[in-house]
PDB file of C-alpha atoms in Angstrom:
ATOM      1  CA  MET A   9      23.117  31.404  29.013  1.00 57.00           C
ATOM      2  CA  ASP A  10      24.421  31.390  25.453  1.00 72.00           C
ATOM      3  CA  LEU A  11      25.933  27.958  25.878  1.00 71.00           C
ATOM      4  CA  ILE A  12      22.640  26.658  27.239  1.00 72.00           C
ATOM      5  CA  HIS A  13      20.841  28.072  24.214  1.00 75.00           C
ATOM      6  CA  VAL A  14      23.319  26.329  21.948  1.00 78.00           C
ATOM      7  CA  SER A  15      22.895  23.063  23.876  1.00 77.00           C
ATOM      8  CA  VAL A  16      19.101  23.201  23.573  1.00 77.00           C
ATOM      9  CA  VAL A  17      19.282  23.946  19.849  1.00 81.00           C
ATOM     10  CA  LEU A  18      21.730  21.085  19.341  1.00 82.00           C
ATOM     11  CA  ALA A  19      19.565  18.698  21.365  1.00 80.00           C
ATOM     12  CA  ALA A  20      16.567  19.663  19.234  1.00 81.00           C
ATOM     13  CA  LEU A  21      18.629  19.195  16.066  1.00 85.00           C
ATOM     14  CA  GLY A  22      19.798  15.776  17.278  1.00 85.00           C
ATOM     15  CA  LEU A  23      16.191  14.812  17.994  1.00 83.00           C
ATOM     16  CA  PHE A  24      15.140  15.967  14.522  1.00 87.00           C
ATOM     17  CA  LEU A  25      17.900  13.923  12.866  1.00 86.00           C
ATOM     18  CA  ALA A  26      17.036  10.868  14.966  1.00 87.00           C
ATOM     19  CA  ILE A  27      13.386  11.131  13.898  1.00 87.00           C
ATOM     20  CA  PHE A  28      14.227  11.847  10.271  1.00 88.00           C
ATOM     21  CA  TYR A  29      16.686   8.981   9.853  1.00 88.00           C
ATOM     22  CA  GLY A  30      14.643   6.636  12.054  1.00 87.00           C
ATOM     23  CA  PRO A  31      10.847   6.436  12.097  1.00 89.00           C
ATOM     24  CA  TRP A  32      10.371   8.919   9.224  1.00 90.00           C
ATOM     25  CA  GLN A  33      12.262   6.659   6.783  1.00 91.00           C
ATOM     26  CA  THR A  34      10.104   3.686   7.769  1.00 91.00           C
ATOM     27  CA  LEU A  35       6.968   5.809   7.485  1.00 91.00           C
ATOM     28  CA  CYS A  36       7.817   6.877   3.915  1.00 91.00           C
ATOM     29  CA  ILE A  37       8.529   3.286   2.863  1.00 93.00           C
ATOM     30  CA  ASP A  38       5.366   1.977   4.538  1.00 93.00           C
ATOM     31  CA  TRP A  39       3.300   4.731   2.906  1.00 93.00           C
ATOM     32  CA  ALA A  40       4.657   3.862  -0.546  1.00 93.00           C
ATOM     33  CA  ARG A  41       4.135   0.156   0.062  1.00 94.00           C
ATOM     34  CA  GLN A  42       0.525   0.772   1.094  1.00 94.00           C
ATOM     35  CA  ARG A  43      -0.117   2.676  -2.184  1.00 93.00           C
ATOM     36  CA  MET A  44       1.510  -0.168  -4.117  1.00 94.00           C
ATOM     37  CA  PHE A  45      -0.511  -2.820  -2.294  1.00 94.00           C
ATOM     38  CA  GLU A  46      -3.634  -0.872  -3.271  1.00 94.00           C
ATOM     39  CA  ALA A  47      -2.420  -0.889  -6.884  1.00 93.00           C
ATOM     40  CA  ARG A  48      -1.855  -4.656  -6.711  1.00 94.00           C
ATOM     41  CA  ASP A  49      -5.356  -5.102  -5.271  1.00 93.00           C
ATOM     42  CA  ARG A  50      -6.771  -3.065  -8.159  1.00 92.00           C
ATOM     43  CA  VAL A  51      -5.152  -5.441 -10.639  1.00 92.00           C
ATOM     44  CA  PHE A  52      -6.442  -8.398  -8.616  1.00 93.00           C
ATOM     45  CA  ASP A  53      -9.967  -6.944  -8.655  1.00 92.00           C
ATOM     46  CA  ALA A  54      -9.768  -6.545 -12.439  1.00 91.00           C
ATOM     47  CA  ALA A  55      -8.985 -10.250 -12.701  1.00 92.00           C
ATOM     48  CA  ARG A  56     -11.699 -11.130 -10.180  1.00 92.00           C
ATOM     49  CA  ARG A  57     -14.262  -9.262 -12.305  1.00 91.00           C
ATOM     50  CA  GLY A  58     -13.174 -11.344 -15.264  1.00 89.00           C
ATOM     51  CA  ASP A  59     -11.483  -8.536 -17.209  1.00 89.00           C
ATOM     52  CA  ILE A  60      -8.296 -10.589 -17.421  1.00 89.00           C
ATOM     53  CA  PRO A  61      -7.570 -14.249 -16.549  1.00 91.00           C
ATOM     54  CA  PHE A  62      -5.578 -14.924 -13.386  1.00 91.00           C
ATOM     55  CA  ASP A  63      -3.224 -17.236 -15.256  1.00 89.00           C
ATOM     56  CA  SER A  64      -2.518 -14.842 -18.149  1.00 89.00           C
ATOM     57  CA  THR A  65       1.047 -13.672 -18.759  1.00 87.00           C
ATOM     58  CA  GLU A  66      -0.033 -10.023 -18.514  1.00 87.00           C
ATOM     59  CA  TYR A  67      -1.607 -10.456 -15.094  1.00 90.00           C
ATOM     60  CA  ARG A  68       1.304 -12.448 -13.705  1.00 90.00           C
ATOM     61  CA  GLU A  69       3.911 -10.027 -15.101  1.00 88.00           C
ATOM     62  CA  CYS A  70       2.117  -6.972 -13.702  1.00 89.00           C
ATOM     63  CA  ARG A  71       1.604  -8.554 -10.298  1.00 91.00           C
ATOM     64  CA  LEU A  72       5.211  -9.722 -10.050  1.00 91.00           C
ATOM     65  CA  THR A  73       6.522  -6.293 -11.091  1.00 89.00           C
ATOM     66  CA  ILE A  74       4.439  -4.518  -8.453  1.00 92.00           C
ATOM     67  CA  GLU A  75       5.525  -7.056  -5.839  1.00 92.00           C
ATOM     68  CA  ARG A  76       9.186  -6.529  -6.719  1.00 90.00           C
ATOM     69  CA  MET A  77       8.672  -2.783  -6.250  1.00 90.00           C
ATOM     70  CA  ILE A  78       6.991  -3.379  -2.883  1.00 92.00           C
ATOM     71  CA  ARG A  79       9.739  -5.713  -1.733  1.00 91.00           C
ATOM     72  CA  PHE A  80      12.721  -3.587  -2.713  1.00 89.00           C
ATOM     73  CA  SER A  81      11.298  -0.089  -2.228  1.00 89.00           C
ATOM     74  CA  HIS A  82      13.588   0.405   0.789  1.00 89.00           C
ATOM     75  CA  HIS A  83      16.600   0.208  -1.552  1.00 87.00           C
ATOM     76  CA  LEU A  84      15.379   3.035  -3.782  1.00 85.00           C
ATOM     77  CA  SER A  85      16.950   6.451  -3.392  1.00 83.00           C
ATOM     78  CA  TRP A  86      17.226   9.446  -5.715  1.00 80.00           C
ATOM     79  CA  PRO A  87      20.882   8.742  -6.646  1.00 78.00           C
ATOM     80  CA  ARG A  88      19.840   5.204  -7.618  1.00 80.00           C
ATOM     81  CA  LEU A  89      16.883   6.476  -9.636  1.00 79.00           C
ATOM     82  CA  ILE A  90      19.169   8.888 -11.499  1.00 78.00           C
ATOM     83  CA  LEU A  91      21.714   6.113 -12.035  1.00 76.00           C
ATOM     84  CA  MET A  92      19.036   3.850 -13.469  1.00 74.00           C
ATOM     85  CA  GLN A  93      18.086   6.590 -15.915  1.00 73.00           C
ATOM     86  CA  LEU A  94      21.711   7.060 -16.965  1.00 70.00           C
ATOM     87  CA  VAL A  95      22.216   3.389 -17.781  1.00 69.00           C
ATOM     88  CA  PRO A  96      21.599   2.848 -21.510  1.00 63.00           C
ATOM     89  CA  ARG A  97      18.146   1.436 -22.155  1.00 59.00           C
ATOM     90  CA  ASN A  98      19.418  -1.559 -24.096  1.00 57.00           C
ATOM     91  CA  MET A  99      21.507  -2.641 -21.133  1.00 57.00           C
ATOM     92  CA  ILE A 100      18.728  -3.513 -18.744  1.00 55.00           C
ATOM     93  CA  ASP A 101      15.457  -5.305 -19.165  1.00 54.00           C
ATOM     94  CA  ARG A 102      13.531  -2.224 -18.137  1.00 54.00           C
ATOM     95  CA  ALA A 103      10.815  -2.379 -20.741  1.00 56.00           C
ATOM     96  CA  GLY A 104       9.482  -5.810 -19.702  1.00 67.00           C
ATOM     97  CA  VAL A 105       6.217  -4.698 -18.197  1.00 73.00           C
ATOM     98  CA  ARG A 106       5.864  -1.803 -20.637  1.00 73.00           C
ATOM     99  CA  ASP A 107       5.999  -4.260 -23.539  1.00 76.00           C
ATOM    100  CA  VAL A 108       3.374  -6.411 -21.889  1.00 78.00           C
ATOM    101  CA  LEU A 109       1.106  -3.420 -21.262  1.00 78.00           C
ATOM    102  CA  SER A 110       1.471  -1.962 -24.741  1.00 78.00           C
ATOM    103  CA  ALA A 111       0.688  -5.350 -26.306  1.00 78.00           C
ATOM    104  CA  MET A 112      -2.556  -5.640 -24.350  1.00 78.00           C
ATOM    105  CA  PRO A 113      -5.794  -4.879 -26.185  1.00 78.00           C
ATOM    106  CA  ILE A 114      -7.505  -1.635 -25.190  1.00 80.00           C
ATOM    107  CA  GLY A 115     -10.048  -2.277 -22.484  1.00 80.00           C
ATOM    108  CA  ARG A 116     -10.821  -2.110 -18.794  1.00 83.00           C
ATOM    109  CA  ALA A 117      -7.993  -4.471 -17.823  1.00 83.00           C
ATOM    110  CA  LYS A 118      -5.410  -2.376 -19.630  1.00 85.00           C
ATOM    111  CA  GLU A 119      -6.769   0.812 -18.094  1.00 86.00           C
ATOM    112  CA  GLU A 120      -6.663  -0.683 -14.601  1.00 87.00           C
ATOM    113  CA  MET A 121      -3.108  -1.892 -15.059  1.00 88.00           C
ATOM    114  CA  GLU A 122      -1.931   1.441 -16.418  1.00 87.00           C
ATOM    115  CA  ARG A 123      -3.577   3.185 -13.469  1.00 88.00           C
ATOM    116  CA  ALA A 124      -1.924   0.719 -11.116  1.00 90.00           C
ATOM    117  CA  PHE A 125       1.511   1.423 -12.560  1.00 88.00           C
ATOM    118  CA  ALA A 126       0.904   5.169 -12.438  1.00 88.00           C
ATOM    119  CA  THR A 127       0.107   4.762  -8.726  1.00 90.00           C
ATOM    120  CA  VAL A 128       3.283   2.716  -8.236  1.00 90.00           C
ATOM    121  CA  ALA A 129       5.422   5.338  -9.986  1.00 88.00           C
ATOM    122  CA  TYR A 130       3.812   8.166  -7.974  1.00 87.00           C
ATOM    123  CA  ALA A 131       4.382   6.287  -4.718  1.00 89.00           C
ATOM    124  CA  ILE A 132       8.020   5.559  -5.519  1.00 89.00           C
ATOM    125  CA  VAL A 133       8.823   9.142  -6.497  1.00 86.00           C
ATOM    126  CA  LEU A 134       7.175  10.613  -3.399  1.00 84.00           C
ATOM    127  CA  CYS A 135       8.841   8.009  -1.183  1.00 88.00           C
ATOM    128  CA  VAL A 136      12.267   8.817  -2.600  1.00 88.00           C
ATOM    129  CA  LEU A 137      11.659  12.555  -2.196  1.00 85.00           C
ATOM    130  CA  GLY A 138      10.359  12.151   1.326  1.00 86.00           C
ATOM    131  CA  ARG A 139      13.316  10.093   2.477  1.00 87.00           C
ATOM    132  CA  SER A 140      15.884  12.636   1.348  1.00 85.00           C
ATOM    133  CA  LEU A 141      17.020  15.404   3.678  1.00 82.00           C
ATOM    134  CA  PHE A 142      17.603  17.647   0.648  1.00 80.00           C
ATOM    135  CA  LEU A 143      14.526  16.754  -1.360  1.00 81.00           C
ATOM    136  CA  GLY A 144      12.281  16.365   1.685  1.00 76.00           C
ATOM    137  CA  PRO A 145      11.158  20.011   1.647  1.00 81.00           C
ATOM    138  CA  ILE A 146      10.188  19.597  -2.015  1.00 75.00           C
ATOM    139  CA  PHE A 147       8.162  16.562  -1.005  1.00 71.00           C
ATOM    140  CA  VAL A 148       6.377  18.569   1.685  1.00 77.00           C
ATOM    141  CA  ALA A 149       5.697  21.405  -0.774  1.00 80.00           C
ATOM    142  CA  ILE A 150       4.301  18.998  -3.392  1.00 76.00           C
ATOM    143  CA  ARG A 151       2.044  17.291  -0.863  1.00 74.00           C
ATOM    144  CA  GLY A 152       0.940  20.686   0.468  1.00 81.00           C
ATOM    145  CA  LEU A 153       0.156  21.971  -3.012  1.00 83.00           C
ATOM    146  CA  HIS A 154      -1.642  18.739  -3.847  1.00 79.00           C
ATOM    147  CA  ILE A 155      -3.867  19.019  -0.771  1.00 81.00           C
ATOM    148  CA  MET A 156      -4.361  22.771  -1.311  1.00 81.00           C
ATOM    149  CA  HIS A 157      -5.180  22.184  -4.974  1.00 79.00           C
ATOM    150  CA  GLY A 158      -7.812  19.605  -4.061  1.00 78.00           C
ATOM    151  CA  ARG A 159      -9.390  21.847  -1.446  1.00 77.00           C
ATOM    152  CA  LEU A 160      -9.207  24.937  -3.668  1.00 77.00           C
ATOM    153  CA  THR A 161     -10.806  23.062  -6.545  1.00 74.00           C
ATOM    154  CA  ARG A 162     -13.611  21.790  -4.314  1.00 76.00           C
ATOM    155  CA  PHE A 163     -14.110  25.278  -2.860  1.00 75.00           C
ATOM    156  CA  LEU A 164     -14.227  26.940  -6.298  1.00 73.00           C
ATOM    157  CA  PHE A 165     -16.560  24.266  -7.588  1.00 72.00           C
ATOM    158  CA  SER A 166     -18.907  24.756  -4.635  1.00 73.00           C
ATOM    159  CA  VAL A 167     -18.875  28.548  -5.205  1.00 70.00           C
ATOM    160  CA  VAL A 168     -19.582  28.152  -8.927  1.00 70.00           C
ATOM    161  CA  ASP A 169     -22.224  25.557  -8.170  1.00 70.00           C
ATOM    162  CA  GLU A 170     -23.992  27.867  -5.717  1.00 67.00           C
ATOM    163  CA  GLU A 171     -23.745  30.813  -8.140  1.00 63.00           C
ATOM    164  CA  SER A 172     -25.143  28.774 -11.004  1.00 62.00           C
ATOM    165  CA  ARG A 173     -28.054  27.654  -8.830  1.00 66.00           C
ATOM    166  CA  ALA A 174     -28.741  31.297  -7.921  1.00 65.00           C
ATOM    167  CA  ILE A 175     -28.879  32.391 -11.573  1.00 60.00           C
ATOM    168  CA  ASP A 176     -32.332  32.651 -13.060  1.00 60.00           C
ATOM    169  CA  PHE A 177     -31.943  31.574 -16.667  1.00 56.00           C
ATOM    170  CA  ASN A 178     -35.424  32.826 -17.528  1.00 59.00           C
ATOM    171  CA  LYS A 179     -34.334  36.432 -17.126  1.00 58.00           C
ATOM    172  CA  PRO A 180     -34.613  38.460 -20.368  1.00 55.00           C
ATOM    173  CA  ALA A 181     -30.846  38.996 -20.622  1.00 54.00           C
ATOM    174  CA  PHE A 182     -30.216  35.272 -20.778  1.00 51.00           C
ATOM    175  CA  ARG A 183     -33.065  34.738 -23.193  1.00 52.00           C
ATOM    176  CA  ARG A 184     -31.653  37.403 -25.498  1.00 51.00           C
ATOM    177  CA  VAL A 185     -28.177  35.882 -25.474  1.00 49.00           C
ATOM    178  CA  ARG A 186     -29.568  32.485 -26.210  1.00 49.00           C
ATOM    179  CA  TYR A 187     -31.643  33.880 -29.047  1.00 48.00           C
ATOM    180  CA  ARG A 188     -28.601  35.502 -30.644  1.00 50.00           C
ATOM    181  CA  HIS A 189     -26.384  32.477 -30.275  1.00 49.00           C
ATOM    182  CA  PRO A 190     -28.578  29.429 -30.478  1.00 45.00           C
TER     183      PRO A 190
ATOM    184  CA  MET B  30      19.221  -8.693 -20.027  1.00 44.00           C
ATOM    185  CA  ALA B  31      21.945  -8.606 -17.460  1.00 47.00           C
ATOM    186  CA  GLU B  32      24.230 -10.756 -19.649  1.00 50.00           C
ATOM    187  CA  ASP B  33      24.502  -7.800 -22.074  1.00 56.00           C
ATOM    188  CA  PHE B  34      26.421  -5.821 -19.462  1.00 62.00           C
ATOM    189  CA  THR B  35      30.139  -5.730 -20.000  1.00 71.00           C
ATOM    190  CA  GLU B  36      32.342  -6.316 -16.987  1.00 73.00           C
ATOM    191  CA  ALA B  37      33.642  -2.726 -17.105  1.00 77.00           C
ATOM    192  CA  THR B  38      30.101  -1.284 -17.191  1.00 74.00           C
ATOM    193  CA  LEU B  39      29.049  -3.407 -14.245  1.00 74.00           C
ATOM    194  CA  VAL B  40      32.054  -2.257 -12.260  1.00 81.00           C
ATOM    195  CA  LYS B  41      31.357   1.386 -13.134  1.00 78.00           C
ATOM    196  CA  ILE B  42      27.690   1.129 -12.147  1.00 78.00           C
ATOM    197  CA  ARG B  43      28.570  -0.576  -8.896  1.00 80.00           C
ATOM    198  CA  LEU B  44      31.238   2.015  -8.143  1.00 84.00           C
ATOM    199  CA  ILE B  45      28.876   4.935  -8.755  1.00 82.00           C
ATOM    200  CA  ASP B  46      26.140   3.255  -6.709  1.00 81.00           C
ATOM    201  CA  ARG B  47      28.480   2.543  -3.810  1.00 84.00           C
ATOM    202  CA  SER B  48      29.901   6.081  -3.956  1.00 85.00           C
ATOM    203  CA  PHE B  49      26.435   7.604  -3.703  1.00 81.00           C
ATOM    204  CA  GLY B  50      25.648   5.186  -0.884  1.00 82.00           C
ATOM    205  CA  ALA B  51      28.827   6.179   0.945  1.00 87.00           C
ATOM    206  CA  ILE B  52      28.019   9.888   0.546  1.00 85.00           C
ATOM    207  CA  CYS B  53      24.498   9.354   1.901  1.00 81.00           C
ATOM    208  CA  LEU B  54      25.882   7.378   4.856  1.00 85.00           C
ATOM    209  CA  ALA B  55      28.476  10.096   5.485  1.00 89.00           C
ATOM    210  CA  VAL B  56      25.762  12.786   5.524  1.00 84.00           C
ATOM    211  CA  LYS B  57      23.569  10.667   7.806  1.00 83.00           C
ATOM    212  CA  TYR B  58      26.128   9.642  10.407  1.00 88.00           C
ATOM    213  CA  GLY B  59      28.310  12.735   9.945  1.00 88.00           C
ATOM    214  CA  SER B  60      25.434  14.975  10.971  1.00 85.00           C
ATOM    215  CA  PHE B  61      24.885  12.862  14.105  1.00 86.00           C
ATOM    216  CA  VAL B  62      28.574  12.988  14.945  1.00 89.00           C
ATOM    217  CA  ALA B  63      28.734  16.752  14.365  1.00 86.00           C
ATOM    218  CA  VAL B  64      25.701  17.418  16.552  1.00 84.00           C
ATOM    219  CA  ALA B  65      27.023  15.119  19.293  1.00 85.00           C
ATOM    220  CA  TYR B  66      30.463  16.763  19.113  1.00 85.00           C
ATOM    221  CA  PHE B  67      29.190  20.323  19.403  1.00 81.00           C
ATOM    222  CA  PHE B  68      26.676  19.311  22.071  1.00 79.00           C
ATOM    223  CA  GLY B  69      29.520  17.722  24.022  1.00 78.00           C
ATOM    224  CA  GLN B  70      31.626  20.853  23.610  1.00 77.00           C
ATOM    225  CA  ALA B  71      28.819  23.052  24.895  1.00 76.00           C
ATOM    226  CA  ILE B  72      28.190  20.784  27.881  1.00 74.00           C
ATOM    227  CA  GLU B  73      31.913  20.542  28.581  1.00 72.00           C
ATOM    228  CA  ALA B  74      32.248  24.299  28.571  1.00 74.00           C
ATOM    229  CA  LEU B  75      29.312  24.580  30.962  1.00 70.00           C
ATOM    230  CA  ALA B  76      30.482  21.754  33.212  1.00 67.00           C
ATOM    231  CA  GLY B  77      33.989  23.195  33.260  1.00 66.00           C
ATOM    232  CA  GLU B  78      32.793  25.936  35.541  1.00 60.00           C
ATOM    233  CA  LYS B  79      31.017  23.737  38.079  1.00 63.00           C
ATOM    234  CA  THR B  80      28.774  20.733  37.429  1.00 65.00           C
ATOM    235  CA  ASP B  81      26.191  21.510  40.123  1.00 68.00           C
ATOM    236  CA  ALA B  82      26.007  25.115  39.054  1.00 68.00           C
ATOM    237  CA  THR B  83      25.599  23.976  35.429  1.00 68.00           C
ATOM    238  CA  ILE B  84      22.713  21.669  36.250  1.00 71.00           C
ATOM    239  CA  SER B  85      20.990  24.299  38.344  1.00 74.00           C
ATOM    240  CA  LEU B  86      21.596  26.836  35.571  1.00 71.00           C
ATOM    241  CA  ALA B  87      20.088  24.457  33.005  1.00 73.00           C
ATOM    242  CA  VAL B  88      17.078  23.718  35.214  1.00 77.00           C
ATOM    243  CA  THR B  89      16.589  27.435  35.862  1.00 78.00           C
ATOM    244  CA  PHE B  90      16.843  28.138  32.145  1.00 76.00           C
ATOM    245  CA  LEU B  91      14.335  25.418  31.209  1.00 77.00           C
ATOM    246  CA  THR B  92      11.812  26.210  33.942  1.00 79.00           C
ATOM    247  CA  LYS B  93      12.099  29.877  34.762  1.00 79.00           C
ATOM    248  CA  THR B  94      12.860  31.669  31.507  1.00 80.00           C
ATOM    249  CA  THR B  95      10.269  32.114  28.773  1.00 80.00           C
ATOM    250  CA  GLY B  96      12.540  30.883  25.970  1.00 79.00           C
ATOM    251  CA  GLY B  97      13.706  27.888  27.977  1.00 79.00           C
ATOM    252  CA  THR B  98      10.183  26.855  28.917  1.00 84.00           C
ATOM    253  CA  ALA B  99       9.068  27.172  25.319  1.00 85.00           C
ATOM    254  CA  ALA B 100      12.029  25.078  24.147  1.00 81.00           C
ATOM    255  CA  ALA B 101      11.394  22.428  26.821  1.00 83.00           C
ATOM    256  CA  ALA B 102       7.699  22.333  25.958  1.00 86.00           C
ATOM    257  CA  GLY B 103       8.527  22.029  22.248  1.00 85.00           C
ATOM    258  CA  ILE B 104      11.009  19.214  22.718  1.00 82.00           C
ATOM    259  CA  GLY B 105       8.714  17.476  25.202  1.00 87.00           C
ATOM    260  CA  THR B 106       5.782  17.671  22.796  1.00 89.00           C
ATOM    261  CA  GLY B 107       7.990  16.370  19.990  1.00 86.00           C
ATOM    262  CA  VAL B 108       9.077  13.388  22.078  1.00 87.00           C
ATOM    263  CA  LEU B 109       5.449  12.681  23.020  1.00 92.00           C
ATOM    264  CA  GLY B 110       4.475  12.859  19.347  1.00 90.00           C
ATOM    265  CA  VAL B 111       7.198  10.383  18.426  1.00 88.00           C
ATOM    266  CA  VAL B 112       6.134   7.976  21.178  1.00 92.00           C
ATOM    267  CA  TYR B 113       2.510   8.250  20.024  1.00 94.00           C
ATOM    268  CA  GLY B 114       3.559   7.605  16.421  1.00 92.00           C
ATOM    269  CA  LEU B 115       5.628   4.562  17.393  1.00 91.00           C
ATOM    270  CA  LEU B 116       2.737   3.094  19.386  1.00 95.00           C
ATOM    271  CA  GLU B 117       0.355   3.697  16.471  1.00 94.00           C
ATOM    272  CA  ARG B 118       2.821   2.023  14.126  1.00 93.00           C
ATOM    273  CA  ARG B 119       3.075  -1.001  16.384  1.00 94.00           C
ATOM    274  CA  LEU B 120      -0.712  -1.221  16.409  1.00 95.00           C
ATOM    275  CA  ARG B 121      -0.776  -1.040  12.598  1.00 94.00           C
ATOM    276  CA  TYR B 122       1.740  -3.868  12.315  1.00 94.00           C
ATOM    277  CA  GLN B 123      -0.385  -5.958  14.656  1.00 95.00           C
ATOM    278  CA  LYS B 124      -3.464  -5.193  12.556  1.00 94.00           C
ATOM    279  CA  VAL B 125      -1.680  -6.190   9.342  1.00 93.00           C
ATOM    280  CA  GLU B 126      -0.521  -9.438  10.943  1.00 93.00           C
ATOM    281  CA  HIS B 127      -4.062 -10.124  12.128  1.00 94.00           C
ATOM    282  CA  LEU B 128      -5.699  -9.522   8.732  1.00 92.00           C
ATOM    283  CA  GLN B 129      -3.138 -10.797   6.223  1.00 91.00           C
ATOM    284  CA  GLY B 130      -3.858 -14.511   6.750  1.00 91.00           C
ATOM    285  CA  ARG B 131      -7.518 -14.115   5.861  1.00 92.00           C
ATOM    286  CA  VAL B 132      -6.792 -11.977   2.792  1.00 91.00           C
ATOM    287  CA  LYS B 133      -4.193 -14.483   1.607  1.00 91.00           C
ATOM    288  CA  GLU B 134      -6.575 -17.397   2.090  1.00 92.00           C
ATOM    289  CA  LEU B 135      -9.427 -15.707   0.221  1.00 92.00           C
ATOM    290  CA  GLU B 136      -7.213 -14.552  -2.638  1.00 92.00           C
ATOM    291  CA  THR B 137      -5.650 -18.008  -3.017  1.00 92.00           C
ATOM    292  CA  PHE B 138      -9.159 -19.381  -3.330  1.00 91.00           C
ATOM    293  CA  LEU B 139      -9.570 -17.318  -6.531  1.00 91.00           C
ATOM    294  CA  ASP B 140      -5.949 -17.268  -7.722  1.00 90.00           C
ATOM    295  CA  VAL B 141      -4.281 -20.616  -7.087  1.00 89.00           C
ATOM    296  CA  ASN B 142      -0.868 -19.329  -8.229  1.00 88.00           C
ATOM    297  CA  ARG B 143      -1.059 -16.247  -5.999  1.00 91.00           C
ATOM    298  CA  SER B 144       2.393 -14.745  -5.480  1.00 91.00           C
ATOM    299  CA  SER B 145       3.579 -12.785  -2.454  1.00 90.00           C
ATOM    300  CA  SER B 146       5.380  -9.468  -1.999  1.00 89.00           C
ATOM    301  CA  GLY B 147       8.012 -11.181   0.141  1.00 89.00           C
ATOM    302  CA  LEU B 148       7.541  -8.875   3.130  1.00 91.00           C
ATOM    303  CA  THR B 149       7.115 -10.264   6.631  1.00 91.00           C
ATOM    304  CA  ILE B 150       3.619 -11.094   7.884  1.00 91.00           C
ATOM    305  CA  GLN B 151       3.573  -7.700   9.605  1.00 90.00           C
ATOM    306  CA  GLY B 152       4.341  -5.942   6.330  1.00 90.00           C
ATOM    307  CA  ARG B 153       7.908  -5.066   7.272  1.00 90.00           C
ATOM    308  CA  THR B 154      11.017  -5.371   5.120  1.00 90.00           C
ATOM    309  CA  ASN B 155      12.201  -8.956   4.846  1.00 88.00           C
ATOM    310  CA  PRO B 156      15.387  -9.345   6.939  1.00 88.00           C
ATOM    311  CA  ASP B 157      16.974 -11.204   3.982  1.00 86.00           C
ATOM    312  CA  ASP B 158      16.568  -8.083   1.796  1.00 82.00           C
ATOM    313  CA  VAL B 159      18.296  -5.622   4.110  1.00 79.00           C
TER     314      VAL B 159
END
């Protein structure tokens, strides 16, 4: 019976590895690409509203950068991200889009583009975490906390909202406090 | 500014990158090999006694014992979940392929120089980039 137990555990482990290194990898990449496509659409919408011309250098540079990220996101891994950080800044043209963004005048277009790049960065980091067998659990914990945080915040807000509705601000105690501290 | 790289730096970067890649590949395929090896050992040890008896023992374990049934149900549910996920994914790819032409056409109407992400029309990785 012990050998059968071991066989079942190993079969389950093999199945887990097959899922993790197969469909799960594709899922993480597709998820990140979807977030990045949404970011690209946000930049497109900013141009469509007239916040920035379609043929401006800023628009083209931002769009091309996001598209490069979408195209090559399957090559990104945490060792590569670390390696990119270790390479001296003057050795790669890493600040291209940052220069373009910082040179833009403050306005809706700049805000949209900064938000788009924040989304891209978030998607890449979570994708890299999710695809790693070692960092995967951290990814799950972050996503769990993120969801929990959202729900907890909404729950607390609803409680506070209900409490504040229940309070009668015409009670003498409130009037007194307001009188002392106008 | 790739031309600022010295030859030695490029070689170092490539070496480190390839080393990390090799380690990741070793972990990935090594774990498969290890699982397959130990699974084979376990089956071999069971089959060494008598194949028919082993199969009947395995069937008895998976159907008659509580732990075995739970394990079989768990693995079966997992496989079903994977199949469901793969079918959903195929449907999503079909949906992307169906919608992308219209989106492209409408966006090109506004942005004549519209650029593309370079993915396939289904939204998959370009085979040239693998």
